[in-house]
């Protein structure tokens, strides 16, 4: 497991960047580089369970995806997502398989800082060697989309 770090400067207040990142409608837009049908089931409150789901290879919505918990939520400042396992195609949760144990627990952390009349968004994620290159391509695209949405 290794850590990747990304950051972006957004000309908008922290509150707007936070809301753009987490609100369902805009979340579905800025996360398209990861999966064209990205969405979530759950809420962002600390301790709550979240399921991040998307589309299968044929473009059909699916319940399969990632099973997580919101580890920490300091509104407009910091949010930490703890990855715990997979949501399988039938909607069940897998936190015990060998595949899951290869990479869990893993974290995705977002820090929001006031800078120069805008916001600096810092992202730190845990990733496997297999996903590193893919994330290095997808994250900058996703952050540019988030920036466009938040600066409107």
PDB file of C-alpha atoms in Angstrom:
ATOM      1  CA  UNK A   1       0.000   0.000   0.000  1.00  0.00           C
ATOM      2  CA  UNK A   2       1.243   3.469  -0.822  1.00  0.00           C
ATOM      3  CA  UNK A   3      -0.034   7.019  -0.434  1.00  0.00           C
ATOM      4  CA  UNK A   4      -0.840   9.352  -3.290  1.00  0.00           C
ATOM      5  CA  UNK A   5      -1.316  13.083  -2.827  1.00  0.00           C
ATOM      6  CA  UNK A   6      -3.175  15.505  -5.054  1.00  0.00           C
ATOM      7  CA  UNK A   7      -4.136  19.153  -4.644  1.00  0.00           C
ATOM      8  CA  UNK A   8      -5.968  21.858  -6.512  1.00  0.00           C
ATOM      9  CA  UNK A   9      -6.619  25.573  -6.026  1.00  0.00           C
ATOM     10  CA  UNK A  10     -10.275  26.513  -6.463  1.00  0.00           C
ATOM     11  CA  UNK A  11     -11.509  30.095  -6.603  1.00  0.00           C
ATOM     12  CA  UNK A  12     -14.488  29.538  -4.303  1.00  0.00           C
ATOM     13  CA  UNK A  13     -15.055  29.495  -0.539  1.00  0.00           C
ATOM     14  CA  UNK A  14     -14.435  26.250   1.358  1.00  0.00           C
ATOM     15  CA  UNK A  15     -18.161  25.830   1.976  1.00  0.00           C
ATOM     16  CA  UNK A  16     -18.936  25.900  -1.735  1.00  0.00           C
ATOM     17  CA  UNK A  17     -16.102  23.487  -2.588  1.00  0.00           C
ATOM     18  CA  UNK A  18     -17.265  21.151   0.205  1.00  0.00           C
ATOM     19  CA  UNK A  19     -20.876  21.246  -0.960  1.00  0.00           C
ATOM     20  CA  UNK A  20     -19.925  20.788  -4.613  1.00  0.00           C
ATOM     21  CA  UNK A  21     -17.773  17.806  -3.733  1.00  0.00           C
ATOM     22  CA  UNK A  22     -20.364  16.049  -1.550  1.00  0.00           C
ATOM     23  CA  UNK A  23     -23.807  16.999  -2.931  1.00  0.00           C
ATOM     24  CA  UNK A  24     -25.310  14.123  -4.879  1.00  0.00           C
ATOM     25  CA  UNK A  25     -25.872  15.929  -8.198  1.00  0.00           C
ATOM     26  CA  UNK A  26     -22.402  17.470  -8.435  1.00  0.00           C
ATOM     27  CA  UNK A  27     -20.685  14.391  -6.956  1.00  0.00           C
ATOM     28  CA  UNK A  28     -22.050  12.409  -9.913  1.00  0.00           C
ATOM     29  CA  UNK A  29     -20.456  14.933 -12.294  1.00  0.00           C
ATOM     30  CA  UNK A  30     -16.962  15.407 -10.915  1.00  0.00           C
ATOM     31  CA  UNK A  31     -16.414  11.673 -10.290  1.00  0.00           C
ATOM     32  CA  UNK A  32     -17.068  10.585 -13.893  1.00  0.00           C
ATOM     33  CA  UNK A  33     -13.329   9.968 -14.559  1.00  0.00           C
ATOM     34  CA  UNK A  34     -13.522   7.119 -12.026  1.00  0.00           C
ATOM     35  CA  UNK A  35     -16.792   5.653 -13.353  1.00  0.00           C
ATOM     36  CA  UNK A  36     -19.340   7.333 -15.632  1.00  0.00           C
ATOM     37  CA  UNK A  37     -22.152   6.296 -13.290  1.00  0.00           C
ATOM     38  CA  UNK A  38     -20.517   7.140  -9.966  1.00  0.00           C
ATOM     39  CA  UNK A  39     -22.909   7.721  -7.101  1.00  0.00           C
ATOM     40  CA  UNK A  40     -23.201   6.939  -3.417  1.00  0.00           C
ATOM     41  CA  UNK A  41     -25.720   5.431  -1.047  1.00  0.00           C
ATOM     42  CA  UNK A  42     -25.619   6.809   2.481  1.00  0.00           C
ATOM     43  CA  UNK A  43     -24.706  10.103   4.051  1.00  0.00           C
ATOM     44  CA  UNK A  44     -21.530  11.919   4.938  1.00  0.00           C
ATOM     45  CA  UNK A  45     -22.010  12.082   8.718  1.00  0.00           C
ATOM     46  CA  UNK A  46     -19.178  10.799  10.883  1.00  0.00           C
ATOM     47  CA  UNK A  47     -19.507   7.089  11.606  1.00  0.00           C
ATOM     48  CA  UNK A  48     -22.042   6.425   8.856  1.00  0.00           C
ATOM     49  CA  UNK A  49     -21.685   3.641   6.321  1.00  0.00           C
ATOM     50  CA  UNK A  50     -21.416   4.601   2.665  1.00  0.00           C
ATOM     51  CA  UNK A  51     -21.581   2.575  -0.506  1.00  0.00           C
ATOM     52  CA  UNK A  52     -19.872   4.008  -3.570  1.00  0.00           C
ATOM     53  CA  UNK A  53     -21.392   2.441  -6.673  1.00  0.00           C
ATOM     54  CA  UNK A  54     -21.296   2.972 -10.420  1.00  0.00           C
ATOM     55  CA  UNK A  55     -22.019   1.300 -13.722  1.00  0.00           C
ATOM     56  CA  UNK A  56     -20.926  -2.055 -15.035  1.00  0.00           C
ATOM     57  CA  UNK A  57     -19.049  -2.502 -18.313  1.00  0.00           C
ATOM     58  CA  UNK A  58     -22.310  -2.303 -20.286  1.00  0.00           C
ATOM     59  CA  UNK A  59     -23.184   1.074 -18.741  1.00  0.00           C
ATOM     60  CA  UNK A  60     -25.980  -0.267 -16.526  1.00  0.00           C
ATOM     61  CA  UNK A  61     -26.261   1.044 -12.959  1.00  0.00           C
ATOM     62  CA  UNK A  62     -25.178  -1.495 -10.396  1.00  0.00           C
ATOM     63  CA  UNK A  63     -25.172  -1.867  -6.639  1.00  0.00           C
ATOM     64  CA  UNK A  64     -21.614  -3.254  -6.794  1.00  0.00           C
ATOM     65  CA  UNK A  65     -18.827  -1.004  -5.608  1.00  0.00           C
ATOM     66  CA  UNK A  66     -16.941  -0.011  -2.493  1.00  0.00           C
ATOM     67  CA  UNK A  67     -18.085  -0.330   1.112  1.00  0.00           C
ATOM     68  CA  UNK A  68     -16.832   2.445   3.417  1.00  0.00           C
ATOM     69  CA  UNK A  69     -17.358   4.321   6.655  1.00  0.00           C
ATOM     70  CA  UNK A  70     -16.972   8.044   7.233  1.00  0.00           C
ATOM     71  CA  UNK A  71     -14.134   7.956   9.759  1.00  0.00           C
ATOM     72  CA  UNK A  72     -14.074  11.698  10.457  1.00  0.00           C
ATOM     73  CA  UNK A  73     -16.086  14.721   9.332  1.00  0.00           C
ATOM     74  CA  UNK A  74     -15.150  18.261  10.354  1.00  0.00           C
ATOM     75  CA  UNK A  75     -17.537  20.254   8.212  1.00  0.00           C
ATOM     76  CA  UNK A  76     -15.858  22.457   5.598  1.00  0.00           C
ATOM     77  CA  UNK A  77     -12.389  21.446   6.918  1.00  0.00           C
ATOM     78  CA  UNK A  78     -11.678  17.714   6.702  1.00  0.00           C
ATOM     79  CA  UNK A  79     -13.337  14.440   5.770  1.00  0.00           C
ATOM     80  CA  UNK A  80     -11.861  10.956   5.997  1.00  0.00           C
ATOM     81  CA  UNK A  81     -13.342   7.927   4.234  1.00  0.00           C
ATOM     82  CA  UNK A  82     -12.251   4.503   5.465  1.00  0.00           C
ATOM     83  CA  UNK A  83     -12.499   1.768   2.839  1.00  0.00           C
ATOM     84  CA  UNK A  84     -13.581  -1.507   4.421  1.00  0.00           C
ATOM     85  CA  UNK A  85     -14.534  -3.791   1.544  1.00  0.00           C
ATOM     86  CA  UNK A  86     -16.637  -4.414  -1.534  1.00  0.00           C
ATOM     87  CA  UNK A  87     -20.332  -4.250  -2.244  1.00  0.00           C
ATOM     88  CA  UNK A  88     -21.003  -7.281  -4.430  1.00  0.00           C
ATOM     89  CA  UNK A  89     -23.323  -7.385  -7.453  1.00  0.00           C
ATOM     90  CA  UNK A  90     -26.132  -8.830  -5.305  1.00  0.00           C
ATOM     91  CA  UNK A  91     -25.743  -5.991  -2.775  1.00  0.00           C
ATOM     92  CA  UNK A  92     -24.034  -7.972  -0.025  1.00  0.00           C
ATOM     93  CA  UNK A  93     -20.935  -6.701   1.780  1.00  0.00           C
ATOM     94  CA  UNK A  94     -17.530  -8.414   1.536  1.00  0.00           C
ATOM     95  CA  UNK A  95     -15.060  -7.412   4.241  1.00  0.00           C
ATOM     96  CA  UNK A  96     -13.431 -10.811   4.717  1.00  0.00           C
ATOM     97  CA  UNK A  97     -12.202 -12.147   1.365  1.00  0.00           C
ATOM     98  CA  UNK A  98      -8.501 -12.397   0.575  1.00  0.00           C
ATOM     99  CA  UNK A  99      -8.987  -9.797  -2.180  1.00  0.00           C
ATOM    100  CA  UNK A 100     -10.373  -7.292   0.341  1.00  0.00           C
ATOM    101  CA  UNK A 101      -7.702  -8.033   2.930  1.00  0.00           C
ATOM    102  CA  UNK A 102      -5.002  -7.115   0.378  1.00  0.00           C
ATOM    103  CA  UNK A 103      -5.915  -3.420   0.582  1.00  0.00           C
ATOM    104  CA  UNK A 104      -8.047  -2.721   3.661  1.00  0.00           C
ATOM    105  CA  UNK A 105      -8.258  -0.689   5.654  1.00  0.00           C
ATOM    106  CA  UNK A 106      -7.468   2.135   3.260  1.00  0.00           C
ATOM    107  CA  UNK A 107      -8.215   5.828   3.627  1.00  0.00           C
ATOM    108  CA  UNK A 108      -9.162   8.725   1.378  1.00  0.00           C
ATOM    109  CA  UNK A 109      -8.690  12.067   3.151  1.00  0.00           C
ATOM    110  CA  UNK A 110      -9.747  15.521   2.012  1.00  0.00           C
ATOM    111  CA  UNK A 111      -8.466  18.733   3.625  1.00  0.00           C
ATOM    112  CA  UNK A 112      -9.972  22.135   2.745  1.00  0.00           C
ATOM    113  CA  UNK A 113      -7.787  25.224   3.386  1.00  0.00           C
ATOM    114  CA  UNK A 114      -8.475  28.924   2.860  1.00  0.00           C
ATOM    115  CA  UNK A 115      -5.886  30.402   0.494  1.00  0.00           C
ATOM    116  CA  UNK A 116      -5.848  33.675  -1.413  1.00  0.00           C
ATOM    117  CA  UNK A 117      -9.583  34.248  -1.547  1.00  0.00           C
ATOM    118  CA  UNK A 118     -10.264  30.636  -2.471  1.00  0.00           C
ATOM    119  CA  UNK A 119      -9.727  27.088  -1.330  1.00  0.00           C
ATOM    120  CA  UNK A 120      -6.885  24.647  -1.579  1.00  0.00           C
ATOM    121  CA  UNK A 121      -8.183  21.088  -1.626  1.00  0.00           C
ATOM    122  CA  UNK A 122      -5.649  18.473  -0.561  1.00  0.00           C
ATOM    123  CA  UNK A 123      -6.299  14.778  -1.138  1.00  0.00           C
ATOM    124  CA  UNK A 124      -4.343  11.892   0.343  1.00  0.00           C
ATOM    125  CA  UNK A 125      -5.320   8.363  -0.638  1.00  0.00           C
ATOM    126  CA  UNK A 126      -4.044   4.900   0.089  1.00  0.00           C
ATOM    127  CA  UNK A 127      -3.676   2.765  -3.000  1.00  0.00           C
ATOM    128  CA  UNK A 128      -2.284  -0.509  -4.192  1.00  0.00           C
ATOM    129  CA  UNK A 129       0.545  -0.781  -6.688  1.00  0.00           C
ATOM    130  CA  UNK A 130      -1.987  -2.035  -9.257  1.00  0.00           C
ATOM    131  CA  UNK A 131      -4.149   1.094  -8.985  1.00  0.00           C
ATOM    132  CA  UNK A 132      -1.418   3.733  -8.616  1.00  0.00           C
ATOM    133  CA  UNK A 133      -0.945   4.549 -12.298  1.00  0.00           C
ATOM    134  CA  UNK A 134      -4.679   4.585 -12.975  1.00  0.00           C
ATOM    135  CA  UNK A 135      -5.348   6.947 -10.055  1.00  0.00           C
ATOM    136  CA  UNK A 136      -2.524   9.226 -11.180  1.00  0.00           C
ATOM    137  CA  UNK A 137      -4.427   9.662 -14.463  1.00  0.00           C
ATOM    138  CA  UNK A 138      -7.966   9.870 -13.074  1.00  0.00           C
ATOM    139  CA  UNK A 139      -7.549  12.152 -10.062  1.00  0.00           C
ATOM    140  CA  UNK A 140      -6.285  15.259 -11.926  1.00  0.00           C
ATOM    141  CA  UNK A 141      -9.210  14.962 -14.380  1.00  0.00           C
ATOM    142  CA  UNK A 142     -11.713  14.580 -11.547  1.00  0.00           C
ATOM    143  CA  UNK A 143     -10.281  17.562  -9.675  1.00  0.00           C
ATOM    144  CA  UNK A 144     -10.453  19.762 -12.766  1.00  0.00           C
ATOM    145  CA  UNK A 145     -14.156  18.884 -13.089  1.00  0.00           C
ATOM    146  CA  UNK A 146     -14.696  19.674  -9.389  1.00  0.00           C
ATOM    147  CA  UNK A 147     -12.952  23.018  -9.880  1.00  0.00           C
ATOM    148  CA  UNK A 148     -15.150  23.893 -12.876  1.00  0.00           C
ATOM    149  CA  UNK A 149     -18.317  23.032 -10.952  1.00  0.00           C
ATOM    150  CA  UNK A 150     -17.310  24.905  -7.783  1.00  0.00           C
ATOM    151  CA  UNK A 151     -16.208  28.033  -9.638  1.00  0.00           C
ATOM    152  CA  UNK A 152     -19.543  28.456 -11.476  1.00  0.00           C
TER     153      UNK A 152
END
